[in-house]
């Protein structure tokens, strides 16, 4: 996550990870991210000339028209009206698309050197090489915009009134490249593409950091906001965009000397590299043993006999030994099912073993972020990150988490006593104490004994991927008058044949966006569930591109400029808009033989959660890139997605779609009630896990990092000893697998915050009418449509009809804390 607004907010814009990820086992029990371009072909001195030739402007305008048409063949440079009647595909086709997709396509839709439209229909994303060339085009257009902003005061007040738009265009030009790179480096199966995306990402990120420390741009923006005759003409959205840019300049140390600004860029670049290394480390095996040896194999009692037989070997002494991998599902199954505590302990110690090289990377990342905050005069990275969030500062986060923890104390103690009793009965040891490696085993044991699930098909039989997607479309149709329609993909538009394209159709406005669905796990794909905003909504007909090239300026021979999307006309809206484009990624398993994939309840929750982010991107359209969709504070961006989990748990919503994938029979009420009751057994412990991870995140981005001898492992053990529910385990280092420490650095609390707020929204707005259009429009009008264009506290206050919330002060934070305490773990 970057503080770089010209670039874009990494978590809230390009990628929104689901923060409901289960923690690694045992530590925190839970039941379940001067202008010096980097590429040599574009340089500050060579890219622009101060000798005018009008022919270059005409050439640029012609190129803009042809390139824009190539970006989206369904539109042209002329205004086009897109209506809902353009597609008559029935909703039921969604089930066919996801449960019985066409076969035999081979690589027919994938990018190739010739005949390809390019990923996302971007003509410069046809091959890894052309992807790299897109950096040059983006930076070249960026130079023009930077110079135009810097020279705006000399051009008069009319030009100064365009400055906010110019900033927004600059952000959009570069975000569309770097956000596409984010998708490619996480999801593309081809290593050459992924490596190209890494290069694109790092080079653009570095260049953007130089822009955020450019005093010329900052001074022009300050002048705009401090000149009454200009500021008074700004719309609410323009003012919000300007303030966002201004804050990020100040967070980037714009007030520092030239040397310190250069240091800021160096530290920021270093953070990107360390973040990449940390994320890679978090998903790869550590220095512990790759296997544990269990002899005799009968000590694996609890696992399937056929599996035990498959992993059993005969050693040189003729003894039978089971060789059990310490990574992946095998280690999880041992910790969940094996009755022998010594075997579980060995597995835990091996799979969680401290890897000092991984710890060093994390500690370096934390320390570098601390140095960055210190450089700009702030006490910690937490203060730097939280300054423009709803919670304002780390102190408010601590108060919120402590209040929540206190309210949960008795419930957590009760659930722990249940597990403790189970262990003492099972081991026949009246003094037995719960350890980190006991959690999964005894949670399963207690659940099995209290399980009231009826006989018959499991609940997953009622949630095929196609059924669930059809249900989401039906729900959005009820709430907002929006549905999903299968889209047509052209050659080179997608990165894998598993990817399906959806057109998002509003009954009043027609086509409002596109969602690409990449739902299945595969080698080389990042398996964390995630939402990516590749392109935001933005008005484009008033871009004024033709004046980016000044009269006394010519472009260097052969230079390519990034061009704006030509946009489409929207019913009921003036002008033309580029439509939002989002990607949803999950790690579901695809069954063999062309059978539909059936989802567990947790996987359905994940899909609903991520679709909440995607719909925020679709509905939150605006005139400006930086206030559209999910470009808003991280503690607000989680609210629409977490709210979707409430919808999923409501029988009225499930009645819209939850049917058996073979018989079509509706989900039995008894099965749903039994399943929800079974899952609620250890909800307080699950919530405590999330609180503990949020607390750890706050510790790692506090002033503690600056203390002599700081070590992330020691800090983890200290926190767990103080607030944990099982003792810390020496020799382990769970934190190196907590990937959210990079992408959500200092922001992991946002899921709990969002959960608390959405609980109140559900109770006040939806509980009595979960599928009503009136309730949906109330949410859409007060929250979703604004994106980041309105203060989130004002949005929340308007939605709930509470003026106290609109102030966003300590009183507002106290009110939210009281909501959390009142709801407890219900």
Short mmCIF file of N, CA, C and O in Angstrom, two decimals, residues 274-286 355 357-362 736-737:
data_model
loop_
_atom_site.label_atom_id
_atom_site.label_comp_id
_atom_site.label_asym_id
_atom_site.label_seq_id
_atom_site.Cartn_x
_atom_site.Cartn_y
_atom_site.Cartn_z
N UNK A 274 11.25 -4.60 -0.87
CA UNK A 274 11.11 -5.41 0.34
C UNK A 274 9.72 -6.01 0.43
O UNK A 274 9.56 -7.17 0.85
N UNK A 275 8.72 -5.23 0.03
CA UNK A 275 7.36 -5.75 0.04
C UNK A 275 7.19 -6.92 -0.90
O UNK A 275 6.53 -7.92 -0.57
N UNK A 276 7.80 -6.81 -2.07
CA UNK A 276 7.74 -7.92 -3.02
C UNK A 276 8.39 -9.17 -2.43
O UNK A 276 7.84 -10.27 -2.49
N UNK A 277 9.56 -8.99 -1.82
CA UNK A 277 10.26 -10.13 -1.22
C UNK A 277 9.47 -10.73 -0.06
O UNK A 277 9.39 -11.95 0.10
N UNK A 278 8.88 -9.86 0.76
CA UNK A 278 8.11 -10.34 1.89
C UNK A 278 6.89 -11.14 1.42
O UNK A 278 6.59 -12.21 1.97
N UNK A 279 6.19 -10.63 0.41
CA UNK A 279 5.01 -11.34 -0.08
C UNK A 279 5.40 -12.70 -0.68
O UNK A 279 4.68 -13.69 -0.50
N UNK A 280 6.52 -12.73 -1.36
CA UNK A 280 6.98 -14.01 -1.90
C UNK A 280 7.33 -14.97 -0.77
O UNK A 280 6.97 -16.15 -0.80
N UNK A 281 8.00 -14.46 0.26
CA UNK A 281 8.36 -15.30 1.41
C UNK A 281 7.13 -15.84 2.13
O UNK A 281 7.13 -16.96 2.63
N UNK A 282 6.08 -15.01 2.19
CA UNK A 282 4.90 -15.40 2.96
C UNK A 282 4.17 -16.60 2.39
O UNK A 282 3.39 -17.25 3.08
N UNK A 283 4.42 -16.89 1.12
CA UNK A 283 3.71 -18.00 0.47
C UNK A 283 4.64 -19.14 0.06
O UNK A 283 4.24 -20.02 -0.70
N UNK A 284 5.89 -19.13 0.57
CA UNK A 284 6.83 -20.19 0.23
C UNK A 284 7.34 -20.86 1.50
O UNK A 284 7.36 -20.25 2.57
N UNK A 285 7.76 -22.13 1.41
CA UNK A 285 8.25 -22.84 2.59
C UNK A 285 9.45 -22.14 3.21
O UNK A 285 10.24 -21.49 2.52
N UNK A 286 9.58 -22.28 4.53
CA UNK A 286 10.69 -21.66 5.23
C UNK A 286 11.85 -22.61 5.42
O UNK A 286 12.01 -23.60 4.68
N UNK A 355 12.36 -18.76 10.29
CA UNK A 355 13.32 -18.62 9.20
C UNK A 355 13.93 -17.22 9.35
O UNK A 355 13.29 -16.22 9.06
N UNK A 357 16.09 -15.57 7.77
CA UNK A 357 16.20 -14.74 6.58
C UNK A 357 14.87 -14.06 6.27
O UNK A 357 14.82 -12.89 5.87
N UNK A 358 13.77 -14.79 6.48
CA UNK A 358 12.45 -14.20 6.27
C UNK A 358 12.15 -13.13 7.32
O UNK A 358 11.58 -12.08 7.02
N UNK A 359 12.52 -13.40 8.55
CA UNK A 359 12.33 -12.42 9.62
C UNK A 359 13.13 -11.15 9.31
O UNK A 359 12.65 -10.03 9.51
N UNK A 360 14.33 -11.33 8.78
CA UNK A 360 15.17 -10.17 8.45
C UNK A 360 14.52 -9.29 7.39
O UNK A 360 14.58 -8.06 7.46
N UNK A 361 13.88 -9.92 6.40
CA UNK A 361 13.19 -9.14 5.36
C UNK A 361 12.04 -8.34 5.97
O UNK A 361 11.87 -7.14 5.69
N UNK A 362 11.24 -9.00 6.80
CA UNK A 362 10.13 -8.29 7.44
C UNK A 362 10.63 -7.16 8.32
O UNK A 362 10.10 -6.04 8.27
N UNK A 736 5.94 -14.13 9.60
CA UNK A 736 6.47 -14.07 8.24
C UNK A 736 5.49 -14.62 7.22
O UNK A 736 5.69 -14.46 6.01
N UNK A 737 4.40 -15.27 7.66
CA UNK A 737 3.37 -15.74 6.76
C UNK A 737 2.14 -14.84 6.74
O UNK A 737 1.17 -15.14 6.05
#
